[in-house]
mmCIF file of N, CA, C and O in Angstrom:
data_model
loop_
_atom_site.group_PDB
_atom_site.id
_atom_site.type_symbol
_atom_site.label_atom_id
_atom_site.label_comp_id
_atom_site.label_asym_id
_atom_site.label_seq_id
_atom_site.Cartn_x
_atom_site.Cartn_y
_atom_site.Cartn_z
ATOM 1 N N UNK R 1 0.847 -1.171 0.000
ATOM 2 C CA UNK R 1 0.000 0.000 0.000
ATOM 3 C C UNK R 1 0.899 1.242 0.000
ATOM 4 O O UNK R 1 1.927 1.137 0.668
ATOM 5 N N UNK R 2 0.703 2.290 -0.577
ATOM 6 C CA UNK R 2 1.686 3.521 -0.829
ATOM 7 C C UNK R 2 0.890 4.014 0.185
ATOM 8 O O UNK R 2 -0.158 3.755 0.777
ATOM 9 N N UNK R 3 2.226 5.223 0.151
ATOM 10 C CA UNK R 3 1.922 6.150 1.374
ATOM 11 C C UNK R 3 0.496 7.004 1.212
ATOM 12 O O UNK R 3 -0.348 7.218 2.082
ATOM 13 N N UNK R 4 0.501 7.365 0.007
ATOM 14 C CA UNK R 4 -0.906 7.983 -0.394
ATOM 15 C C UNK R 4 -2.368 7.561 0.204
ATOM 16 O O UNK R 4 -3.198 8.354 0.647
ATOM 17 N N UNK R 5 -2.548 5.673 0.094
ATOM 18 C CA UNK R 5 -3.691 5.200 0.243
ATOM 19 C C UNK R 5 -3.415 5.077 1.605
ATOM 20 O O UNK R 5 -4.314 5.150 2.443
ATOM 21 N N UNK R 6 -2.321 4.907 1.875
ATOM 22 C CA UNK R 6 -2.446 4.731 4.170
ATOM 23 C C UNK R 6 -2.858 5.996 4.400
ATOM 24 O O UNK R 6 -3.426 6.073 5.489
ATOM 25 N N UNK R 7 -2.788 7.262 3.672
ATOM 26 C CA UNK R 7 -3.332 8.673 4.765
ATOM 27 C C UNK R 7 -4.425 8.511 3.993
ATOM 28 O O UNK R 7 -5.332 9.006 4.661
ATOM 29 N N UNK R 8 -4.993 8.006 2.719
ATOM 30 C CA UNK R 8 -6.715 7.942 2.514
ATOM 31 C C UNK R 8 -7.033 7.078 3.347
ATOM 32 O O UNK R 8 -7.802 7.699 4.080
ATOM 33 N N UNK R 9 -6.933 5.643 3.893
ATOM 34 C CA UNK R 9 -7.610 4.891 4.773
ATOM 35 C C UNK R 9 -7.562 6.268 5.811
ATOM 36 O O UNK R 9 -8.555 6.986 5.932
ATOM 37 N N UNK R 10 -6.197 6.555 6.587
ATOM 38 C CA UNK R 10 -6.443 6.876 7.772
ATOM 39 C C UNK R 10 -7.211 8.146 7.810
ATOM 40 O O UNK R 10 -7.866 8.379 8.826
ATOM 41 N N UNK R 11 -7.210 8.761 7.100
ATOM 42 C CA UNK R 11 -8.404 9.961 6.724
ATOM 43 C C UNK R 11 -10.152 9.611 6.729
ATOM 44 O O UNK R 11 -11.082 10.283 7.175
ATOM 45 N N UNK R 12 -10.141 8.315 6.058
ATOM 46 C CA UNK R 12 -11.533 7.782 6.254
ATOM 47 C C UNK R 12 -11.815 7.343 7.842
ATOM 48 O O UNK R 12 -12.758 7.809 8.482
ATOM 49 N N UNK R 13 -11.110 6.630 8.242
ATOM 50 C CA UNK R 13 -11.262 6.169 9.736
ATOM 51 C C UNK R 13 -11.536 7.540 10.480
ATOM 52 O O UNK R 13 -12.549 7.709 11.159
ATOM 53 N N UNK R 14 -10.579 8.487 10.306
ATOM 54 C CA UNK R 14 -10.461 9.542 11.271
ATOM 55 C C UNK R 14 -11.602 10.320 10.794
ATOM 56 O O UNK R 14 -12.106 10.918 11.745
ATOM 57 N N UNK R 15 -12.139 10.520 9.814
ATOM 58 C CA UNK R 15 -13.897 10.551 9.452
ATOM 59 C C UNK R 15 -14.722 10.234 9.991
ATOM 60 O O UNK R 15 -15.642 11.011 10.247
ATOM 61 N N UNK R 16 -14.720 8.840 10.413
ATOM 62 C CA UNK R 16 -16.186 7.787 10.368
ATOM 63 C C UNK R 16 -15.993 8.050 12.174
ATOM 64 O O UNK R 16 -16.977 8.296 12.872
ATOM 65 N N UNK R 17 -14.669 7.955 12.712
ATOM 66 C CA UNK R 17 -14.627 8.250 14.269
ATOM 67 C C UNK R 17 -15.349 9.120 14.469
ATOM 68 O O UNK R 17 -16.279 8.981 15.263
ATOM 69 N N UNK R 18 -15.052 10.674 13.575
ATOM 70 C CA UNK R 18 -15.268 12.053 13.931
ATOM 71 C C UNK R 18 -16.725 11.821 14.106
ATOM 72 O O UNK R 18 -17.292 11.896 15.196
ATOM 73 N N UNK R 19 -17.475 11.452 12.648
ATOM 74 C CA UNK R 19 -19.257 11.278 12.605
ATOM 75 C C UNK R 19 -19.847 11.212 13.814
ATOM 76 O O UNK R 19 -20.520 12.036 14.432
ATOM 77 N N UNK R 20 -19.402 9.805 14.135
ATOM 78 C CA UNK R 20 -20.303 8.978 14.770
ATOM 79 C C UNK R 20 -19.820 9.586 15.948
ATOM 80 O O UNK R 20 -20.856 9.539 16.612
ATOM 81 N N UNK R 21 -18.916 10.169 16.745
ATOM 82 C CA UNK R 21 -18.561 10.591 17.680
ATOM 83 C C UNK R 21 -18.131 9.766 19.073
ATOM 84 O O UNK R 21 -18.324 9.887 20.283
ATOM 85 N N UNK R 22 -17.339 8.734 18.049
ATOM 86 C CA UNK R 22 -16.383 7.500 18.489
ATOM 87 C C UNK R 22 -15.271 8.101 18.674
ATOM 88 O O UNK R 22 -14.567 7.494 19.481
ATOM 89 N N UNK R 23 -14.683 9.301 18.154
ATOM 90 C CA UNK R 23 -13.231 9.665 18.691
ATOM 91 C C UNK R 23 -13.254 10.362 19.701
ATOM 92 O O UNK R 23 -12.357 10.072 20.492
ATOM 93 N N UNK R 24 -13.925 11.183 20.015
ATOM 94 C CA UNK R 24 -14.182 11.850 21.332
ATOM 95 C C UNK R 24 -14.339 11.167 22.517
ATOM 96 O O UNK R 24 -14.134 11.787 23.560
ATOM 97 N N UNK R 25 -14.792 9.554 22.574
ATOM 98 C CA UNK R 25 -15.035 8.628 23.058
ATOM 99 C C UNK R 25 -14.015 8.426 23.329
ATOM 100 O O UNK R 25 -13.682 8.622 24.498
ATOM 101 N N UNK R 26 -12.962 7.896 22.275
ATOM 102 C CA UNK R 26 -11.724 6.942 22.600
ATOM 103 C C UNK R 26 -10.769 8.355 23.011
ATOM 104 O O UNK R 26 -9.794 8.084 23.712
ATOM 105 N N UNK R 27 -10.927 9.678 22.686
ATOM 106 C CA UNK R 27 -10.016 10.333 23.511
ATOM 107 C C UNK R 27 -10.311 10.406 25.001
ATOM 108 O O UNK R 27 -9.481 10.608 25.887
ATOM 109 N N UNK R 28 -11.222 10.271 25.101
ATOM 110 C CA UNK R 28 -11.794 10.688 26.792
ATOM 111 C C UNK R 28 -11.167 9.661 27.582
ATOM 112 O O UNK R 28 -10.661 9.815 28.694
ATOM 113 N N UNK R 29 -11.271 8.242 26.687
ATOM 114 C CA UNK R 29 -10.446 6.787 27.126
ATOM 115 C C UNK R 29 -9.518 7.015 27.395
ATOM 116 O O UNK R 29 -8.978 7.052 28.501
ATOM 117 N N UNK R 30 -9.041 7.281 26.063
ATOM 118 C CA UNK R 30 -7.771 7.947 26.345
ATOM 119 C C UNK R 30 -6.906 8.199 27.793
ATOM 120 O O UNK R 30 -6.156 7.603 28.566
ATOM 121 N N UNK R 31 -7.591 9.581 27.582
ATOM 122 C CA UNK R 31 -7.106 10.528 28.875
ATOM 123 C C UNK R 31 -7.172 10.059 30.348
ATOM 124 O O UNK R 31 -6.324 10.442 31.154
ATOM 125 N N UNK R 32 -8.252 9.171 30.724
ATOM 126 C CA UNK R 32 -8.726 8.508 31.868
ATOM 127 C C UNK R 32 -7.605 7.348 31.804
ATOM 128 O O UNK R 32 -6.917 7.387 32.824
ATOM 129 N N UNK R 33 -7.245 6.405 30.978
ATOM 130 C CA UNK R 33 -6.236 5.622 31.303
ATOM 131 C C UNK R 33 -4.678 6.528 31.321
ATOM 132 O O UNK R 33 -3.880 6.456 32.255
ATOM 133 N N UNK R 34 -4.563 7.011 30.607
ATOM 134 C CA UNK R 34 -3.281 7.775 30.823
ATOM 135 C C UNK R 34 -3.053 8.616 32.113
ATOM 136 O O UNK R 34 -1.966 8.980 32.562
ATOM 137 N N UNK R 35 -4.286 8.852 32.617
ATOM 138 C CA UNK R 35 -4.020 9.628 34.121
ATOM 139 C C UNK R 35 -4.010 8.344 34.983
ATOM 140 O O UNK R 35 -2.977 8.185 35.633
ATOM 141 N N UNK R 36 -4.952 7.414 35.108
ATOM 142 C CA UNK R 36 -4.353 6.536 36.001
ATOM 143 C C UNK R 36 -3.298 5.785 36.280
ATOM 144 O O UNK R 36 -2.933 5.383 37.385
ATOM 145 N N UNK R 37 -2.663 5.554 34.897
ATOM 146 C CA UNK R 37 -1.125 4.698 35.071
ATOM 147 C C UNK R 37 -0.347 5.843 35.403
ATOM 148 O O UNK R 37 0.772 5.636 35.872
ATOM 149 N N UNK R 38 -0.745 7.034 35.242
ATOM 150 C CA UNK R 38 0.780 7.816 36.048
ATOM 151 C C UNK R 38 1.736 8.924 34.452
ATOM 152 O O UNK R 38 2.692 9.691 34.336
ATOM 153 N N UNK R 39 0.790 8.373 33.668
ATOM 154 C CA UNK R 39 1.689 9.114 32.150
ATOM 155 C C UNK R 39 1.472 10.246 32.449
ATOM 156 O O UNK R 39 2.591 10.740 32.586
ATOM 157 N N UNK R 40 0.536 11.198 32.695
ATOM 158 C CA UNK R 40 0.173 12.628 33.026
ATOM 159 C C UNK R 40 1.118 13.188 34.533
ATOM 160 O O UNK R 40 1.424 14.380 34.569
ATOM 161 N N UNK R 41 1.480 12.386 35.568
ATOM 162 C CA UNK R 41 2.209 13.041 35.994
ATOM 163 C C UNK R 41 3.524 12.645 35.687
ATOM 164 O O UNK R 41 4.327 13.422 36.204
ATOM 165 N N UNK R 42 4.231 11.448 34.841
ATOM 166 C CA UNK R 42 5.037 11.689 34.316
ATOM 167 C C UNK R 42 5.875 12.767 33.624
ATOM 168 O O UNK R 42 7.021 13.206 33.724
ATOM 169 N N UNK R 43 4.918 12.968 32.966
ATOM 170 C CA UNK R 43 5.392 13.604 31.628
ATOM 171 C C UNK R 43 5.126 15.260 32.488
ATOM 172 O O UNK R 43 5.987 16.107 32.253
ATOM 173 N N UNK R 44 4.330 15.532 33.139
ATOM 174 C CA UNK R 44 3.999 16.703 33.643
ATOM 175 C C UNK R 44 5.885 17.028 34.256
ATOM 176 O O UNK R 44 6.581 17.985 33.918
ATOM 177 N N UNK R 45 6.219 16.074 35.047
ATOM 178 C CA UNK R 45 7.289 16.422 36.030
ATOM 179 C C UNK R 45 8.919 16.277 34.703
ATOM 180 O O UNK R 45 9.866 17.019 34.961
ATOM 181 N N UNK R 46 9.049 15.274 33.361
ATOM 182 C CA UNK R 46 9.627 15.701 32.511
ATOM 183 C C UNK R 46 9.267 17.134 31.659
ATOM 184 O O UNK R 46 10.229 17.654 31.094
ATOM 185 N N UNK R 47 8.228 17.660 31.558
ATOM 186 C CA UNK R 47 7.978 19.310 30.796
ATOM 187 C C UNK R 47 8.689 20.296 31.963
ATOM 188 O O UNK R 47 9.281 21.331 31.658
ATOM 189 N N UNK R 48 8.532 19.797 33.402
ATOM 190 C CA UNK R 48 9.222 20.660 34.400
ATOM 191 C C UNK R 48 10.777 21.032 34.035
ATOM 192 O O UNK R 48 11.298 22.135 33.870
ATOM 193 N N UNK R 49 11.331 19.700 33.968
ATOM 194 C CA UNK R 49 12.584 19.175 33.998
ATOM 195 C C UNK R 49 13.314 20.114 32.464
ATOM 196 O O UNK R 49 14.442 20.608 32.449
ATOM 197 N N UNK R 50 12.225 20.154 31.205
ATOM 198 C CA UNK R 50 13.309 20.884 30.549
ATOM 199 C C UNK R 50 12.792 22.329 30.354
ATOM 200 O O UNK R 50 13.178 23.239 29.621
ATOM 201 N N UNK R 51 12.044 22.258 31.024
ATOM 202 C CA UNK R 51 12.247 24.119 31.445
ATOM 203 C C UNK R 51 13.054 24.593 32.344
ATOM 204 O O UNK R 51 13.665 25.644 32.150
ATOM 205 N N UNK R 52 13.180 23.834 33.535
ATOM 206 C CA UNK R 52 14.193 24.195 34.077
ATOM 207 C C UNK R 52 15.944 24.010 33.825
ATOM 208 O O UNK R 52 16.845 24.408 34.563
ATOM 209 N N UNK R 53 16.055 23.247 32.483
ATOM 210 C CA UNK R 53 17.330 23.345 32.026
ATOM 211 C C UNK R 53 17.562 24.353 30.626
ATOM 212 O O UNK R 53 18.617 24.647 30.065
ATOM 213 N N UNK R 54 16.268 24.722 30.329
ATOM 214 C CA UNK R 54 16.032 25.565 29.426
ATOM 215 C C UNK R 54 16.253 26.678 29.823
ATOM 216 O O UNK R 54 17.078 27.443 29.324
ATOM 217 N N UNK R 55 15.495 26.925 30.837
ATOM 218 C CA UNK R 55 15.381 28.335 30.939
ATOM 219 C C UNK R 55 13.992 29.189 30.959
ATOM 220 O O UNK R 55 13.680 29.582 29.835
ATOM 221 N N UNK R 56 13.157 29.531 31.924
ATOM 222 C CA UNK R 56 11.338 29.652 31.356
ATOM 223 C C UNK R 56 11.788 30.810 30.520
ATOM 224 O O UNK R 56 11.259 30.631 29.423
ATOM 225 N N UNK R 57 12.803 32.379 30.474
ATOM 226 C CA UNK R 57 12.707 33.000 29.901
ATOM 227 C C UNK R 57 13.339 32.590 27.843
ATOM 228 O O UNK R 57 13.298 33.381 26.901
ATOM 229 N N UNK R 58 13.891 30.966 27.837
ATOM 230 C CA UNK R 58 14.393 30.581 26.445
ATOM 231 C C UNK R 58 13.874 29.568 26.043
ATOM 232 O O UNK R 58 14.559 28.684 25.527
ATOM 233 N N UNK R 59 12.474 29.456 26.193
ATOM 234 C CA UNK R 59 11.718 28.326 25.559
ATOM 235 C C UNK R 59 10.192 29.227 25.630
ATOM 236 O O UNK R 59 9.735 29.846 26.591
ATOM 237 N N UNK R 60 9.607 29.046 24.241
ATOM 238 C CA UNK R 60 8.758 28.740 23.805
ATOM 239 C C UNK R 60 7.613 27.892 24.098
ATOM 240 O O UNK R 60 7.998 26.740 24.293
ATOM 241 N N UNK R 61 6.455 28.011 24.195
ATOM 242 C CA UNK R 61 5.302 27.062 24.440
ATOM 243 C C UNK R 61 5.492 25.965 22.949
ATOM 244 O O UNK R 61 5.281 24.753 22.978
ATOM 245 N N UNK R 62 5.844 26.589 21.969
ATOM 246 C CA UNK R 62 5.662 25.204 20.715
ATOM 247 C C UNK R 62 6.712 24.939 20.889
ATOM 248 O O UNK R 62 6.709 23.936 20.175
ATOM 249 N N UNK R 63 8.232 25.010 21.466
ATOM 250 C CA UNK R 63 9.489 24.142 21.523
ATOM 251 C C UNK R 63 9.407 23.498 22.366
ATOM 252 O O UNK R 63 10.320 22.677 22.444
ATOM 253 N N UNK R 64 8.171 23.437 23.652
ATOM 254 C CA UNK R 64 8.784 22.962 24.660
ATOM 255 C C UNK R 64 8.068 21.312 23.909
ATOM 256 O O UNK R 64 8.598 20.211 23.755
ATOM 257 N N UNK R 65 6.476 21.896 23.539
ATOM 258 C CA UNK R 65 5.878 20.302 22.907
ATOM 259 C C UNK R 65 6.752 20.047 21.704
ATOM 260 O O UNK R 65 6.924 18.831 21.611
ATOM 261 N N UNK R 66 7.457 20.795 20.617
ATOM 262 C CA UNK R 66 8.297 19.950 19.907
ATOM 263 C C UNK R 66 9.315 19.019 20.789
ATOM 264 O O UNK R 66 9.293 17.793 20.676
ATOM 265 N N UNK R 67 10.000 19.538 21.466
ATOM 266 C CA UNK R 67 10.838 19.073 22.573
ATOM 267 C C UNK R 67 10.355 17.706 22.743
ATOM 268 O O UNK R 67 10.823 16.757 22.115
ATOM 269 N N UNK R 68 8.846 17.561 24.112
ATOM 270 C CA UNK R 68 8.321 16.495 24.428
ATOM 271 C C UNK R 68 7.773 15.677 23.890
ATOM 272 O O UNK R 68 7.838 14.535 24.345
ATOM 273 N N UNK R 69 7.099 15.923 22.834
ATOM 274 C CA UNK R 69 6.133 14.692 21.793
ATOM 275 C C UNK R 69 6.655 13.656 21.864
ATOM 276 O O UNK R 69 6.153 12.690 22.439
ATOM 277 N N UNK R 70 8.013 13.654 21.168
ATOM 278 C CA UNK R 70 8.307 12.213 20.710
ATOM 279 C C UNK R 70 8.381 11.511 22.297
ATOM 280 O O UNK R 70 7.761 10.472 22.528
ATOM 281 N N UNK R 71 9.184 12.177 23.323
ATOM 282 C CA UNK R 71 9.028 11.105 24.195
ATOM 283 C C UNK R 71 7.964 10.885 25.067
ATOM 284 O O UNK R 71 7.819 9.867 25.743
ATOM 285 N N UNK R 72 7.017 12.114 25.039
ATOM 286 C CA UNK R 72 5.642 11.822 25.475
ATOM 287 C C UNK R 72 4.786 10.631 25.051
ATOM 288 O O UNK R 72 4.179 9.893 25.827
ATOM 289 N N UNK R 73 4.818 10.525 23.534
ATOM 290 C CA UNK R 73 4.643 9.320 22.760
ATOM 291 C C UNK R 73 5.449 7.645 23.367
ATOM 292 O O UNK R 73 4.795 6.621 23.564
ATOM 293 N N UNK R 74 6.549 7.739 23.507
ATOM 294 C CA UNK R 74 7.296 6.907 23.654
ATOM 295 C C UNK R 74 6.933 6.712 24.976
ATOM 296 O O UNK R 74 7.460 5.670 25.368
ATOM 297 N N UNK R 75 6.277 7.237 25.837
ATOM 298 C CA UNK R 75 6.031 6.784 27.475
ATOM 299 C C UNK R 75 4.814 6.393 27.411
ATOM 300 O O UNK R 75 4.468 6.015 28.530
ATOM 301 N N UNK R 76 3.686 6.260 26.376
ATOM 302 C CA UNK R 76 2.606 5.714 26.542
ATOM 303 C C UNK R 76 2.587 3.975 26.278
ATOM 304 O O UNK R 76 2.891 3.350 25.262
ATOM 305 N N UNK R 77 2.175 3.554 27.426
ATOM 306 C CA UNK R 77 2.534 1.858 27.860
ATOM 307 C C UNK R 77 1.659 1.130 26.940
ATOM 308 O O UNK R 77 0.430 1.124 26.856
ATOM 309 N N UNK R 78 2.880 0.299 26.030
ATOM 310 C CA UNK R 78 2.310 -0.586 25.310
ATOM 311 C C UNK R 78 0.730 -0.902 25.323
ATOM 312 O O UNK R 78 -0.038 -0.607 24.408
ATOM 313 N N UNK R 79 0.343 -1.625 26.656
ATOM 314 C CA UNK R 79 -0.684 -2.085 26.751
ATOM 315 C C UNK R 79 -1.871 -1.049 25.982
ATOM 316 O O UNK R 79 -2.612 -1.411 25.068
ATOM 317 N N UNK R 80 -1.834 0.385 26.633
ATOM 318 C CA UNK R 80 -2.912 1.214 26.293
ATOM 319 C C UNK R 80 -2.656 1.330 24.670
ATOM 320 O O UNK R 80 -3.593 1.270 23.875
ATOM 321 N N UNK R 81 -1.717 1.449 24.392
ATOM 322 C CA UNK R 81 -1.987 1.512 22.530
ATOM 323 C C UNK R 81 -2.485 0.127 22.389
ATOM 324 O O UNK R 81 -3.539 -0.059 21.780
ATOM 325 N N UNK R 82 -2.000 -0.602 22.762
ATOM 326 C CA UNK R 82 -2.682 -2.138 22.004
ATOM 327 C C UNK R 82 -4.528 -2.275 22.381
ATOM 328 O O UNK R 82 -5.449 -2.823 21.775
ATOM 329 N N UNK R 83 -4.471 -1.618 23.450
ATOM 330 C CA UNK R 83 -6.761 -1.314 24.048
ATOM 331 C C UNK R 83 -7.260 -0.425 23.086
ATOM 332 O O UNK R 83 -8.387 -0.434 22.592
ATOM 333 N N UNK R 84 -6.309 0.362 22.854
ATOM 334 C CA UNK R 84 -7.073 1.954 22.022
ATOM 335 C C UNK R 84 -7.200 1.184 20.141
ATOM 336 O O UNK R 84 -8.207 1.120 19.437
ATOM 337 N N UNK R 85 -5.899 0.755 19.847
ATOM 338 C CA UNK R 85 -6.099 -0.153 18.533
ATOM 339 C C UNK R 85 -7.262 -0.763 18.489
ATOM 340 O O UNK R 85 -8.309 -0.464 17.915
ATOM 341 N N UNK R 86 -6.892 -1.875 19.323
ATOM 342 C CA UNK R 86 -8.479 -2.604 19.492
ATOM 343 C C UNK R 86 -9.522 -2.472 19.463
ATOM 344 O O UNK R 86 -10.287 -3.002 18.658
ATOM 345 N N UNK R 87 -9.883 -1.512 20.596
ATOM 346 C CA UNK R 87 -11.180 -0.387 20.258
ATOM 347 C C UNK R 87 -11.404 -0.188 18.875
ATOM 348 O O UNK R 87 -12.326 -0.681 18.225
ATOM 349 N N UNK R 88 -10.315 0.725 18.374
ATOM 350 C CA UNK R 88 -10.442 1.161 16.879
ATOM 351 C C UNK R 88 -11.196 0.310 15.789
ATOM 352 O O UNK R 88 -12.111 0.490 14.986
ATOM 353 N N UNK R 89 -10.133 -0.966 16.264
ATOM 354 C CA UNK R 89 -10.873 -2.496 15.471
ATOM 355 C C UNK R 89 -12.160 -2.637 15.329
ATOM 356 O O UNK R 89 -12.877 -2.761 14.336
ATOM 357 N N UNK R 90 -12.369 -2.600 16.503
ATOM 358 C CA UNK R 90 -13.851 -3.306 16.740
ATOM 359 C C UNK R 90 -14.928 -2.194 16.328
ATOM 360 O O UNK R 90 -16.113 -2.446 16.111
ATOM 361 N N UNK R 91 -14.534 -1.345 16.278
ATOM 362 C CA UNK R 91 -15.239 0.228 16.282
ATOM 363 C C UNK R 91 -15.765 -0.463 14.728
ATOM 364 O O UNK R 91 -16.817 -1.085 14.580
ATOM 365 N N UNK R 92 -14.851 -0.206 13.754
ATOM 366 C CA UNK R 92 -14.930 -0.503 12.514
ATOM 367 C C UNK R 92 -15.341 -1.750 12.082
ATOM 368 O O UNK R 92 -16.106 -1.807 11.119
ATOM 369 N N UNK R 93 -14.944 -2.812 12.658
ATOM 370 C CA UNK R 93 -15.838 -3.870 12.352
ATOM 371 C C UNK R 93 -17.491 -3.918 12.693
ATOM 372 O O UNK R 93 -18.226 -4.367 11.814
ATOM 373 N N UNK R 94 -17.948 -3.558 13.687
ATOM 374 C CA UNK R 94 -18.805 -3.352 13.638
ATOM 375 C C UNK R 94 -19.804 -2.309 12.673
ATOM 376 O O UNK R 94 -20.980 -2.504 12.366
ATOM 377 N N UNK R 95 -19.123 -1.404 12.389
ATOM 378 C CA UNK R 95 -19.696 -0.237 11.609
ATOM 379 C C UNK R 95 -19.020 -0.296 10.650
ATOM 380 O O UNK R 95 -18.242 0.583 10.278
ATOM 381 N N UNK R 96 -19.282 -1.631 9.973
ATOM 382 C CA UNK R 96 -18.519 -1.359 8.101
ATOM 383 C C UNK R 96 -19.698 -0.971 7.412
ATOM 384 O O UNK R 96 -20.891 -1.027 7.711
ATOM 385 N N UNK R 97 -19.180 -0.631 6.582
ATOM 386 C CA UNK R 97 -20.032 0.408 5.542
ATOM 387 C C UNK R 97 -19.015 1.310 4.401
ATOM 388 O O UNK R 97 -19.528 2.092 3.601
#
């Protein structure tokens, strides 16, 4: 599959979520599992950490999330991406069309 038709699938999915108002769902999931395992104050006490080697007066609000993303990303525990996929799965299997 070229890169083209993976951002048309994922454009359709991220559609049919938006509609039906299944993504708002799985973000809310989201957010509720990520605060209970501890990722939110993780990552809260790493955004501390490079401001204070930054500097609050030499960072930026968009450098500090360029900064964190990737490892904000990288601290979300296997398990919850493999529930949120799933979800996704089933979301769509059920609602093919």
């Amino acid at each position: 599959m070229s890169d083209f038709d993976k951002r048309q699938v994922r454009a359709m999915i991220d559609d049919k979520l938006a509609r039906t108002g299944e993504k708002d769902k799985l973000k809310e999931y989201l957010r509720l599992r990520l605060v209970e395992c501890g990722w939110r104050d993780d990552l809260k006490a790493h955004c501390k950490e490079v401001v204070r080697a930054k500097g609050t007066e030499n960072i930026t609000v968009e450098e500090l999330i360029q900064d964190i993303s990737p490892k904000a990303r990288a601290m979300v525990p296997d398990a919850i991406k493999a529930d949120l996929l799933s979800r996704i799965r089933k979301f769509l299997q059920e609602n093919e069309s």
